[in-house]
mmCIF file of C-alpha atoms and ligand atoms in Angstrom:
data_model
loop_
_atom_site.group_PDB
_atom_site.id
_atom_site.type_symbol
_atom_site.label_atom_id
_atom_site.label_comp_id
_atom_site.label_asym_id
_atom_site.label_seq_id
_atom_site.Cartn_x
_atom_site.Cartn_y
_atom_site.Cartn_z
ATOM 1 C CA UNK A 1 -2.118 62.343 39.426
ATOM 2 C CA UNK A 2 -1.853 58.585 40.265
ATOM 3 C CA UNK A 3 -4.173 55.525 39.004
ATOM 4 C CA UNK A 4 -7.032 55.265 41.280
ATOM 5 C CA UNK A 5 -7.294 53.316 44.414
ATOM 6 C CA UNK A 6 -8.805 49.395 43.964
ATOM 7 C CA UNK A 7 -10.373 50.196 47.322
ATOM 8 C CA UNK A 8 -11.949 53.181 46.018
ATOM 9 C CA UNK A 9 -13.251 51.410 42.813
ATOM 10 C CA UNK A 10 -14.721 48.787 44.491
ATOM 11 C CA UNK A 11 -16.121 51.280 46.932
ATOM 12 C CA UNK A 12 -17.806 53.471 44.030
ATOM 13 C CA UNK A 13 -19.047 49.706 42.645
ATOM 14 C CA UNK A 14 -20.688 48.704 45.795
ATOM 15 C CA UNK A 15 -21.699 52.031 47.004
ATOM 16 C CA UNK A 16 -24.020 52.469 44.201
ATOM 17 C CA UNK A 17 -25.526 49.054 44.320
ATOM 18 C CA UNK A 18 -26.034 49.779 47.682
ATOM 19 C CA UNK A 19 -27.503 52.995 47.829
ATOM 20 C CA UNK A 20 -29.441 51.887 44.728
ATOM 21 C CA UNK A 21 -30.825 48.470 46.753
ATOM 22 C CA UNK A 22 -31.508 50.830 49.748
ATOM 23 C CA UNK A 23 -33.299 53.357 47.781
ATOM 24 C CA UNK A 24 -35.501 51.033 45.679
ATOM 25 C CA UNK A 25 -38.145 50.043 48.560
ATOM 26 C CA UNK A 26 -38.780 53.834 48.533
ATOM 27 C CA UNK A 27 -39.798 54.938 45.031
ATOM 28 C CA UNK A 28 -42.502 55.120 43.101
ATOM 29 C CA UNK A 29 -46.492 55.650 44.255
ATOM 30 C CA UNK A 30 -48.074 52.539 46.521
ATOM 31 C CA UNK A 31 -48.148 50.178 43.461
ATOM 32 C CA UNK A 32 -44.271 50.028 42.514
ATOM 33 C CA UNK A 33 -44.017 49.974 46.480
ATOM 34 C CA UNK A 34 -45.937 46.962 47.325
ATOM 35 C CA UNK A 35 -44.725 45.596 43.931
ATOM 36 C CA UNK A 36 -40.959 45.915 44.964
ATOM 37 C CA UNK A 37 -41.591 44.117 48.157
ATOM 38 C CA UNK A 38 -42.562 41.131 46.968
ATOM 39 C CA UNK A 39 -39.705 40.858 44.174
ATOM 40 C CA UNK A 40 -37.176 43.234 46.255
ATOM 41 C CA UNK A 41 -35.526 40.210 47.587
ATOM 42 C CA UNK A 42 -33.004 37.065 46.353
ATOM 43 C CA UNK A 43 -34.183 33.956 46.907
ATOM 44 C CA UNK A 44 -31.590 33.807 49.432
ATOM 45 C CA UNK A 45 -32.965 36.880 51.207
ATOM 46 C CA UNK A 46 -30.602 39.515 50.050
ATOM 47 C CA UNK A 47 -31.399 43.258 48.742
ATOM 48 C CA UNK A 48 -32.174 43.237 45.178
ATOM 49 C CA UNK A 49 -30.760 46.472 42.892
ATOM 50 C CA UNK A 50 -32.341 47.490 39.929
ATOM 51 C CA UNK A 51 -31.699 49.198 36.768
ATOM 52 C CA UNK A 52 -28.988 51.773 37.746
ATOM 53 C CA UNK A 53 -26.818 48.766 38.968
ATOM 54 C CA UNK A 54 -27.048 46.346 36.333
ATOM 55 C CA UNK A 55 -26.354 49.608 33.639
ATOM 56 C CA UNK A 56 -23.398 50.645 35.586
ATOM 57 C CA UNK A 57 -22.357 46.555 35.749
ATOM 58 C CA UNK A 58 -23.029 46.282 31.894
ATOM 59 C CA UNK A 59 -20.529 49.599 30.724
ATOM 60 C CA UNK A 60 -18.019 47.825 33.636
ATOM 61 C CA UNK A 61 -18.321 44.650 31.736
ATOM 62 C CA UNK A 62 -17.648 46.378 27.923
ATOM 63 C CA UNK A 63 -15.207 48.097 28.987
ATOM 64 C CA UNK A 64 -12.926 45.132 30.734
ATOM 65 C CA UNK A 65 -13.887 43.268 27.747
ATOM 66 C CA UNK A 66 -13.194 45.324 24.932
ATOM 67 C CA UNK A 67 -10.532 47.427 27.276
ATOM 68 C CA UNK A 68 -12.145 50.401 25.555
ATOM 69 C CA UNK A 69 -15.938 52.181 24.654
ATOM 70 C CA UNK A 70 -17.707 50.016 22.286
ATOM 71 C CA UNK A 71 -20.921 51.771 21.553
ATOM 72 C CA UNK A 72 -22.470 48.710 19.783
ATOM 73 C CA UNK A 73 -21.016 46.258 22.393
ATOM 74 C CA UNK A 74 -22.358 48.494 25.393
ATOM 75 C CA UNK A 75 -26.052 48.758 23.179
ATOM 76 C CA UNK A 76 -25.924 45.033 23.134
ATOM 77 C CA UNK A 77 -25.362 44.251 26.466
ATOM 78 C CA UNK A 78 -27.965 47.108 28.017
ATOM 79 C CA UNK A 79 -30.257 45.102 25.450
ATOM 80 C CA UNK A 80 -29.414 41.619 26.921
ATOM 81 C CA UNK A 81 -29.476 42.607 30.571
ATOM 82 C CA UNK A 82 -32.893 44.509 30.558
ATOM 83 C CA UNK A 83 -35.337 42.820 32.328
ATOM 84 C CA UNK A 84 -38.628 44.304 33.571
ATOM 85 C CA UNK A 85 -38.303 43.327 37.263
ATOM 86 C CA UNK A 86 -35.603 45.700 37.295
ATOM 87 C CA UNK A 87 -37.489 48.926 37.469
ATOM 88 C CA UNK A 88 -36.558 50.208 34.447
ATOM 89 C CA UNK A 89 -37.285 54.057 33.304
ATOM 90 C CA UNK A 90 -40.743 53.901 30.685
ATOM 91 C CA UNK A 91 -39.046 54.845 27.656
ATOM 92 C CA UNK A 92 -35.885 53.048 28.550
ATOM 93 C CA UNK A 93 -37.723 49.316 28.820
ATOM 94 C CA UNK A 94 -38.958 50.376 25.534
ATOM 95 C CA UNK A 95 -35.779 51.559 23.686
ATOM 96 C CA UNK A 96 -33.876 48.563 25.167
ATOM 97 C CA UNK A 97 -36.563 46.051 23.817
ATOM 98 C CA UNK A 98 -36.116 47.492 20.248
ATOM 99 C CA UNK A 99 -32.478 47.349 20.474
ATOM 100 C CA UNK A 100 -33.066 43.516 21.412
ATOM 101 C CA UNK A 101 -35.211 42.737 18.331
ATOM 102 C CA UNK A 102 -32.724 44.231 16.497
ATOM 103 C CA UNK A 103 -32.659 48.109 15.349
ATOM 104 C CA UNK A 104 -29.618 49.928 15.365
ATOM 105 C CA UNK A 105 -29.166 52.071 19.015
ATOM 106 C CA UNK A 106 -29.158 55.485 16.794
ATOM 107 C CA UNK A 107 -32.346 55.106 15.023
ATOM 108 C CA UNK A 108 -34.343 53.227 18.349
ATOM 109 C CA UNK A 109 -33.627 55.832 20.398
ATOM 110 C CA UNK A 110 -35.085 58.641 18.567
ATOM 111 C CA UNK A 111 -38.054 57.022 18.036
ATOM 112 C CA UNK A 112 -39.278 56.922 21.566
ATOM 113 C CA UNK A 113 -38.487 60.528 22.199
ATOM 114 C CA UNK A 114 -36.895 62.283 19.063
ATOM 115 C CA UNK A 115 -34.569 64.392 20.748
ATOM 116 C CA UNK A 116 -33.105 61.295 22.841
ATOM 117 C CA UNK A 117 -34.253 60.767 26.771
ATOM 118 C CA UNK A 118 -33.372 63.381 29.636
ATOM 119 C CA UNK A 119 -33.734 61.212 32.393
ATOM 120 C CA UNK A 120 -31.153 60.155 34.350
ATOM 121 C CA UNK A 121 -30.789 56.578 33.313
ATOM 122 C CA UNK A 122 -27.068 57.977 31.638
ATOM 123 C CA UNK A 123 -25.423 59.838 34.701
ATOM 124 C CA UNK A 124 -26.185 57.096 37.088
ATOM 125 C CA UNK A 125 -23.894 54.864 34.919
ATOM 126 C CA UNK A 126 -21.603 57.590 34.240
ATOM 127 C CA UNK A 127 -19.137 57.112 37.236
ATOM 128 C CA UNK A 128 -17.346 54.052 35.923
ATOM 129 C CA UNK A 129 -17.375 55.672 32.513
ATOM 130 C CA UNK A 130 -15.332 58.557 34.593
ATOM 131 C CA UNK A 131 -12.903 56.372 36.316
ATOM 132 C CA UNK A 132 -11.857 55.254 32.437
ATOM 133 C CA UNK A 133 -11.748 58.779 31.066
ATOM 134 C CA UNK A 134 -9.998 59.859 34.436
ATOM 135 C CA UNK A 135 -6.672 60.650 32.823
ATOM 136 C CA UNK A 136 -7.913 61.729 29.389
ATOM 137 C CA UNK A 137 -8.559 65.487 30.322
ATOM 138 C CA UNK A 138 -8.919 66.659 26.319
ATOM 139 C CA UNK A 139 -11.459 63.810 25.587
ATOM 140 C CA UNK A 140 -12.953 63.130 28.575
ATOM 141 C CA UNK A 141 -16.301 64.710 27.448
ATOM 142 C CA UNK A 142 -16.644 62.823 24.719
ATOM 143 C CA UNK A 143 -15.616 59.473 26.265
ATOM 144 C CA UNK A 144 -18.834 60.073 28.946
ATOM 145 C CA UNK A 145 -21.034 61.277 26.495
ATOM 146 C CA UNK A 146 -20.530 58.091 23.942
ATOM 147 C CA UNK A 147 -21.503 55.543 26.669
ATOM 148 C CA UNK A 148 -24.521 58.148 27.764
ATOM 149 C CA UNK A 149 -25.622 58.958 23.874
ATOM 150 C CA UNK A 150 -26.500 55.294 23.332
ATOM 151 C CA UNK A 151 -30.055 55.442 25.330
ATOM 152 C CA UNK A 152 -29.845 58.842 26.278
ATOM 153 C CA UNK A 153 -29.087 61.580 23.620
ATOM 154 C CA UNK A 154 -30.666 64.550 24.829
ATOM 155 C CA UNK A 155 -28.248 67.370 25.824
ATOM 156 C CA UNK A 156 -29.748 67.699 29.872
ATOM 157 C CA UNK A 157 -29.188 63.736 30.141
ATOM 158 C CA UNK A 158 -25.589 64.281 28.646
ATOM 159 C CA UNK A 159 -24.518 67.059 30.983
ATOM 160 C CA UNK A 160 -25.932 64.930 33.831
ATOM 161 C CA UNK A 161 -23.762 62.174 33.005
ATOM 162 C CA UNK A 162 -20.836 64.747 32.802
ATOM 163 C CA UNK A 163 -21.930 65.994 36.272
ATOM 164 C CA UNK A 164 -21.520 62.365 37.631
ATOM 165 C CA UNK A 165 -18.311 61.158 35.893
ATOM 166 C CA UNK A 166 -16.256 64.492 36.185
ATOM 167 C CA UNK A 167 -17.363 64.451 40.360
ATOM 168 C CA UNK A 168 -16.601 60.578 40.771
ATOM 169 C CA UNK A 169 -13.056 60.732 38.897
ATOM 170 C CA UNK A 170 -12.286 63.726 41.285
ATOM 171 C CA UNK A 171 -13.181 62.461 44.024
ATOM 172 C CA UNK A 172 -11.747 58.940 43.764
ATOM 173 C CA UNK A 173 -8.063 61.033 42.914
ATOM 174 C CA UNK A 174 -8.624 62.960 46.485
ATOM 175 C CA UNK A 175 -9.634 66.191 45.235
ATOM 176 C CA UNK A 176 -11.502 68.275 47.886
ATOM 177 C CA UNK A 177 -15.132 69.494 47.629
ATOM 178 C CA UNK A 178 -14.233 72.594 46.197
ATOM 179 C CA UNK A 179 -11.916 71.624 43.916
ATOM 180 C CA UNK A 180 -14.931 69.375 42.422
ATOM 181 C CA UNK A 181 -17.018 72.114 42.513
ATOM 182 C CA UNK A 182 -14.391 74.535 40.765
ATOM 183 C CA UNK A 183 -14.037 71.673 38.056
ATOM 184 C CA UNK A 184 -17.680 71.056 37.693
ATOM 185 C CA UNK A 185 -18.203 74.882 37.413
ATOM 186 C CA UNK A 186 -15.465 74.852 33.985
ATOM 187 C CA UNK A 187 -17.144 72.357 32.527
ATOM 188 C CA UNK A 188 -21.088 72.347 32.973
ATOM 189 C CA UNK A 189 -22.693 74.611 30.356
ATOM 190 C CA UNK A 190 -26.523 74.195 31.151
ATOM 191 C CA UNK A 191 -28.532 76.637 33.248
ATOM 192 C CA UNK A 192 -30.447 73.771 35.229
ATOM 193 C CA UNK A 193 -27.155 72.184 36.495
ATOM 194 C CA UNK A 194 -25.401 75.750 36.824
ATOM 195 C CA UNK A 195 -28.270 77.214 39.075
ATOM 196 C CA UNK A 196 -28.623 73.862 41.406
ATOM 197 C CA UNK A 197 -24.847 73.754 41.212
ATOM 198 C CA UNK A 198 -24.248 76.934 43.057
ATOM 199 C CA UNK A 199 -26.733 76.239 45.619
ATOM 200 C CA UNK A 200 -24.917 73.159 46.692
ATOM 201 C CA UNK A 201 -21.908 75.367 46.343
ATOM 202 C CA UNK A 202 -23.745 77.799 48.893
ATOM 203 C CA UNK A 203 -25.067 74.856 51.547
ATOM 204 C CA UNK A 204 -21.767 73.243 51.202
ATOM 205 C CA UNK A 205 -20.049 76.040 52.370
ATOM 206 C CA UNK A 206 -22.500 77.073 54.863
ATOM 207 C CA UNK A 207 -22.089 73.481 56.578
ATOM 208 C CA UNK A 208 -25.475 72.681 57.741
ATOM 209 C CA UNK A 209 -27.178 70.384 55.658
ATOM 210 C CA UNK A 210 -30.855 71.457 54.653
ATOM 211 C CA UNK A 211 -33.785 69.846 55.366
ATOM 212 C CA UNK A 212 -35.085 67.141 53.197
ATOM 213 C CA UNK A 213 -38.063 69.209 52.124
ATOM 214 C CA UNK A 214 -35.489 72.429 51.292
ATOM 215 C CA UNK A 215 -33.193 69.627 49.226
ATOM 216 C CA UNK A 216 -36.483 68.321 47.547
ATOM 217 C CA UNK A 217 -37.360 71.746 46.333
ATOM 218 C CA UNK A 218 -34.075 73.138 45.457
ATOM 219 C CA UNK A 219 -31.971 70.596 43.773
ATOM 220 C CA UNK A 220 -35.194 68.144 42.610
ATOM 221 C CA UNK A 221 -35.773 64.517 43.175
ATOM 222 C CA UNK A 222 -37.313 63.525 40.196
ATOM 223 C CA UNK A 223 -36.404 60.827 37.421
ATOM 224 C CA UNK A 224 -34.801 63.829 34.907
ATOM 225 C CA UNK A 225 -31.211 64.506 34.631
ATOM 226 C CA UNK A 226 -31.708 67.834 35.505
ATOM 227 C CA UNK A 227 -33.657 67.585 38.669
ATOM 228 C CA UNK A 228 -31.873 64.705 40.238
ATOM 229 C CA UNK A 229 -28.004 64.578 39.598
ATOM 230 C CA UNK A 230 -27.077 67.581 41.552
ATOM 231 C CA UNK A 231 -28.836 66.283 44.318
ATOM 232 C CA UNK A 232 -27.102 63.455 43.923
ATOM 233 C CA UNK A 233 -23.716 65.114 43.761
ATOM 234 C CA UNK A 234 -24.755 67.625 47.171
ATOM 235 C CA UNK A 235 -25.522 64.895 48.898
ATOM 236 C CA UNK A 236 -22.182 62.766 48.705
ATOM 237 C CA UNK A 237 -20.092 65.779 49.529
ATOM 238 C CA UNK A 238 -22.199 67.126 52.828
ATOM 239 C CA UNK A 239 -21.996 63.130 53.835
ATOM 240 C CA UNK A 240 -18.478 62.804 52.542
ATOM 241 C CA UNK A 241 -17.141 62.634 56.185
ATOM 242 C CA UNK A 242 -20.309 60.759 57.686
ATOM 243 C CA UNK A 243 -21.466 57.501 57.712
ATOM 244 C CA UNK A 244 -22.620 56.178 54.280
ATOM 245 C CA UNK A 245 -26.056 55.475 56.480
ATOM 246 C CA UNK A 246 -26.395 58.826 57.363
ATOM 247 C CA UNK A 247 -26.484 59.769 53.801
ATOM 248 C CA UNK A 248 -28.909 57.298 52.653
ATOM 249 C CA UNK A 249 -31.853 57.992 55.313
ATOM 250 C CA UNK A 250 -31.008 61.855 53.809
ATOM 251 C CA UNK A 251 -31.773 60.436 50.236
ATOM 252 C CA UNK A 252 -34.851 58.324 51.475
ATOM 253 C CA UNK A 253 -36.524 61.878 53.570
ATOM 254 C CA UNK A 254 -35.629 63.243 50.185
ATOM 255 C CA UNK A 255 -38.151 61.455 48.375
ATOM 256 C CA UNK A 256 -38.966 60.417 44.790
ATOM 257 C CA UNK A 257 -36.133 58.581 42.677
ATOM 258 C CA UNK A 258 -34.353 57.345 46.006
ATOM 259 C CA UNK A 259 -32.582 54.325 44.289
ATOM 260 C CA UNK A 260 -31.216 56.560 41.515
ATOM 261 C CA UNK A 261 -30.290 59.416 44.190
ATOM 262 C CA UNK A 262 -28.962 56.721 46.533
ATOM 263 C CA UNK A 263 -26.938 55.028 43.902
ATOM 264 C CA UNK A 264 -25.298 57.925 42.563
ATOM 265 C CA UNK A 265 -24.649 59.472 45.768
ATOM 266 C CA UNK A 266 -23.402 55.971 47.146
ATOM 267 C CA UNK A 267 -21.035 55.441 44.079
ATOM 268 C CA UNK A 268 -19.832 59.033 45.418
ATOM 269 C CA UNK A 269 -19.436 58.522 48.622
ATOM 270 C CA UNK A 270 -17.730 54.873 48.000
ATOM 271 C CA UNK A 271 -15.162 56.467 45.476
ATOM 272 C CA UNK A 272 -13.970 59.157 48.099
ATOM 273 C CA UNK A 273 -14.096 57.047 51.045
ATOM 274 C CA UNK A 274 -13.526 53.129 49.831
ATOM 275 C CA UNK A 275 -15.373 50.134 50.143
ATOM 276 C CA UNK A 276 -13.575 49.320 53.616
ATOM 277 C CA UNK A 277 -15.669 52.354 54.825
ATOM 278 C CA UNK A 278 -19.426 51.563 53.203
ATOM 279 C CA UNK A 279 -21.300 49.509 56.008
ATOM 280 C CA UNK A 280 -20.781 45.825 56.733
ATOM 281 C CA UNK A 281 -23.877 44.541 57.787
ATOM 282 C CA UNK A 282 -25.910 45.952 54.286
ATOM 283 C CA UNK A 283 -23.046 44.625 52.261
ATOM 284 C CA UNK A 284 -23.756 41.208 53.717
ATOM 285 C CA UNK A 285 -27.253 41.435 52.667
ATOM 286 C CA UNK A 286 -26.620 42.907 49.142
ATOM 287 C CA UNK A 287 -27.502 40.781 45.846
ATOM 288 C CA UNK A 288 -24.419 39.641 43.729
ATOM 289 C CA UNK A 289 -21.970 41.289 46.288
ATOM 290 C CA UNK A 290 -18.893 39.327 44.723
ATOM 291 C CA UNK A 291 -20.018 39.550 41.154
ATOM 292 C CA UNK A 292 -19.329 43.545 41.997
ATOM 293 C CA UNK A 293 -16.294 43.213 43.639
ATOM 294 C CA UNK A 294 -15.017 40.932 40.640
ATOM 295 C CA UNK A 295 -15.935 43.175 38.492
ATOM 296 C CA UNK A 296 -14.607 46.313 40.545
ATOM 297 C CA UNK A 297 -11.000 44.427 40.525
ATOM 298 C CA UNK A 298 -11.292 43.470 37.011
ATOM 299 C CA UNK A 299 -11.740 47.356 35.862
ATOM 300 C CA UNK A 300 -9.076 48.839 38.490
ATOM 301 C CA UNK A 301 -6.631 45.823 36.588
ATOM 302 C CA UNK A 302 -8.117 48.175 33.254
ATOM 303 C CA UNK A 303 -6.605 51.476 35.065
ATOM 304 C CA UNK A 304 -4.053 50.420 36.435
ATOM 305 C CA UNK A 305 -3.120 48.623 32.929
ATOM 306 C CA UNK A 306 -4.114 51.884 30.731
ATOM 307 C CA UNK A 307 -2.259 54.123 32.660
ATOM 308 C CA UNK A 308 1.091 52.543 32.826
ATOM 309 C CA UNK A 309 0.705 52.456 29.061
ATOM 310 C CA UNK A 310 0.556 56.173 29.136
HETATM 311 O O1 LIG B 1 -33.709 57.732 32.200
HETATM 312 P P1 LIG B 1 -34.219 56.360 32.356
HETATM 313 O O2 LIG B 1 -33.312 55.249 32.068
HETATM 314 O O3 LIG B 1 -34.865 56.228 33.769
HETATM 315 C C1 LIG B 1 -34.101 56.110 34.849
HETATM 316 C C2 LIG B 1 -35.004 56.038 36.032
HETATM 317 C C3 LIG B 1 -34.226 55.806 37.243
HETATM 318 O O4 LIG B 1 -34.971 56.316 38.308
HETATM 319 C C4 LIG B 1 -34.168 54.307 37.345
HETATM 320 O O5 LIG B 1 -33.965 53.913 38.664
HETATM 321 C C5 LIG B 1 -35.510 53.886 36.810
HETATM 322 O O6 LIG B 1 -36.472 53.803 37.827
HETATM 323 O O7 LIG B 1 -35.885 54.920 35.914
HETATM 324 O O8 LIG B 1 -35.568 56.114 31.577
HETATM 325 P P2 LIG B 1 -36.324 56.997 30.503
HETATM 326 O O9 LIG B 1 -37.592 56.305 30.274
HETATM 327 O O10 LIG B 1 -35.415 57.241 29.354
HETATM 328 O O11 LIG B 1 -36.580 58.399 31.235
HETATM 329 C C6 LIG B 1 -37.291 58.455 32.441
HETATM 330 C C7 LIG B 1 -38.586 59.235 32.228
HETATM 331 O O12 LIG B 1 -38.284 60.602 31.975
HETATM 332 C C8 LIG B 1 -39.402 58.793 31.027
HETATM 333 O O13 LIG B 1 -40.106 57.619 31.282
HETATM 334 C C9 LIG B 1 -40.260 60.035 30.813
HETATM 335 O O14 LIG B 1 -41.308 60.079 31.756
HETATM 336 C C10 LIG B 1 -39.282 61.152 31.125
HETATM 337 N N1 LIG B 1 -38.647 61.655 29.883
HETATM 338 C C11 LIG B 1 -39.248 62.390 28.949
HETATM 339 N N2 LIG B 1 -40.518 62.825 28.859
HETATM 340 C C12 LIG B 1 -40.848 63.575 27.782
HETATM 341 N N3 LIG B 1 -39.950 63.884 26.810
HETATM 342 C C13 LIG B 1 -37.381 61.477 29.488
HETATM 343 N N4 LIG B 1 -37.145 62.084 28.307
HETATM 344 C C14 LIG B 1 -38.283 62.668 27.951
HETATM 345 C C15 LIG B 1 -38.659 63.469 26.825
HETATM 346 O O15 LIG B 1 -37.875 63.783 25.904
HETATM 347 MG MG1 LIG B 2 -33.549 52.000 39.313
HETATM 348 MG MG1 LIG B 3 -38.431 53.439 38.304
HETATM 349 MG MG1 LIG B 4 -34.598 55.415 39.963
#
């Protein structure tokens, strides 16, 4: 194994920003619709992201600042960051504002569901948390599920975060489809992932990609762990080879949680492919685009770092 590409971090960074940014306009009922475009947009006219970005930006930033997981750093910062203009998950604005006013992470978030959230507000910032545990095969589980356990304890949100941070440190190392899917099939334990797993295992190797409605039905497109990250995951390996555009009017047809599907299918897509190869014009018109790329350097300076230590 080698350390991972910068290209391909900063392509995983801005990938899921931008599948998250392109996804946005699309979910939610005719309310969060028309709500999203009138604050979708910078004041400069760029594509605002929402929750899954800033999460994903917040575990980059702990993790270049303390150089390792910090649960009560990470809980801090999700705390600070949350805002409600950025689509945040029900239970999630909630946990995050009691965090804020103070309660420890481990009490707060069994008190808005007591066995800890399933949805998939963990796995869609799990693929940073994957780059760092790339090359720490015997705790690698436990590295994805600290940074996951902090909002999201329940066991389907956990394995969902596993899904997304053992596929994304794969596929940023070169590995091929199937050996992703050969990993992913040693280490995911729960019969929701394992059944939707082996369907994209089937289309994959068939080579024609569903339709939208079959994808919908199959793998799920909801706001759940279980019903959105293999989606996720089918989506960036039948696009791995086509545009990054392609992909994301796939995820929109799809339906439902589009930002969450685009974003962790784009950070997918960007880690096997590089941000040289996401699409120019939407980076242009992406909110914070440097900040990401800053940040992107900053935690490929981390790898690179960590593993010459090793
Ligand atoms: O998982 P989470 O951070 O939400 C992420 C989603 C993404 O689509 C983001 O883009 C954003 O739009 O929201 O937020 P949570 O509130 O923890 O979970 C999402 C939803 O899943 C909750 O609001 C509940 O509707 C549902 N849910 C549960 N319902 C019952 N019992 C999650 N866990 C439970 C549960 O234990
Ligand atoms: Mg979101
Ligand atoms: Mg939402
Ligand atoms: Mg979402």
């Amino acid at each position: 194994t080698a350390v991972i590409d910068r290209d391909r971090v900063a392509g995983c960074l801005l990938g899921l920003a931008l599948g998250d940014a392109l996804g946005a306009p699309y979910e939610g009922g005719p309310i969060e619709r028309l709500l999203w475009r009138m604050i979708g947009r910078t004041s400069h006219g760029e594509m605002r992201w929402t929750d899954d970005t800033q999460m994903t930006l917040d575990v980059t930033e702990s993790l270049i600042a303390q150089g390792q997981i910090d649960q009560d750093d990470l809980a801090r910062r999700f705390a600070a960051s949350y805002r409600w203009s950025r689509g945040y998950g029900a239970g999630a604005a909630r946990l995050l504002r009691r965090i804020r006013r103070g309660q420890p992470w481990r009490s707060a978030n069994r008190a808005i569901f007591a066995n800890g959230s399933y949805g998939n507000g963990a796995a869609m910032r799990s693929a940073v948390v994957g780059f760092y545990a790339a090359h720490q095969p015997t705790e690698f589980t436990a590295r994805v599920h600290q940074v996951a356990e902090i909002t999201h304890a329940h066991p389907l949100a956990l394995e969902g975060s596993l899904v997304v941070a053992l596929a994304a440190s794969r596929v940023a190392l070169g590995a091929s489809n199937e050996a992703i899917l050969a990993a992913l099939r040693e280490q995911v334990q729960l019969a929701p992932f394992r059944a939707r797993l082996e369907i994209a295992q089937q289309w994959l190797e068939r080579g024609a990609v569903p339709s939208a409605p079959e994808i919908r039905s199959a793998l799920g497109n909801r706001v759940t762990a279980a019903e959105s990250c293999i989606t996720a995951l089918y989506l960036a390996l039948a696009y791995r080879e086509r545009p990054f555009l392609d992909m994301q009017q796939q995820a929109i047809a799809v339906g439902g949680d589009v930002d969450t599907i685009g974003a962790i299918a784009g950070s997918l897509w960007g880690a096997a492919r590089g941000a040289a190869a996401l699409p120019e014009t939407s980076l242009a018109r992406l909110e914070a685009c440097s900040q990401i790329r800053a940040a992107a350097d900053q935690l490929h300076k981390l790898l690179a770092a960590q593993y010459d230590s090793k």
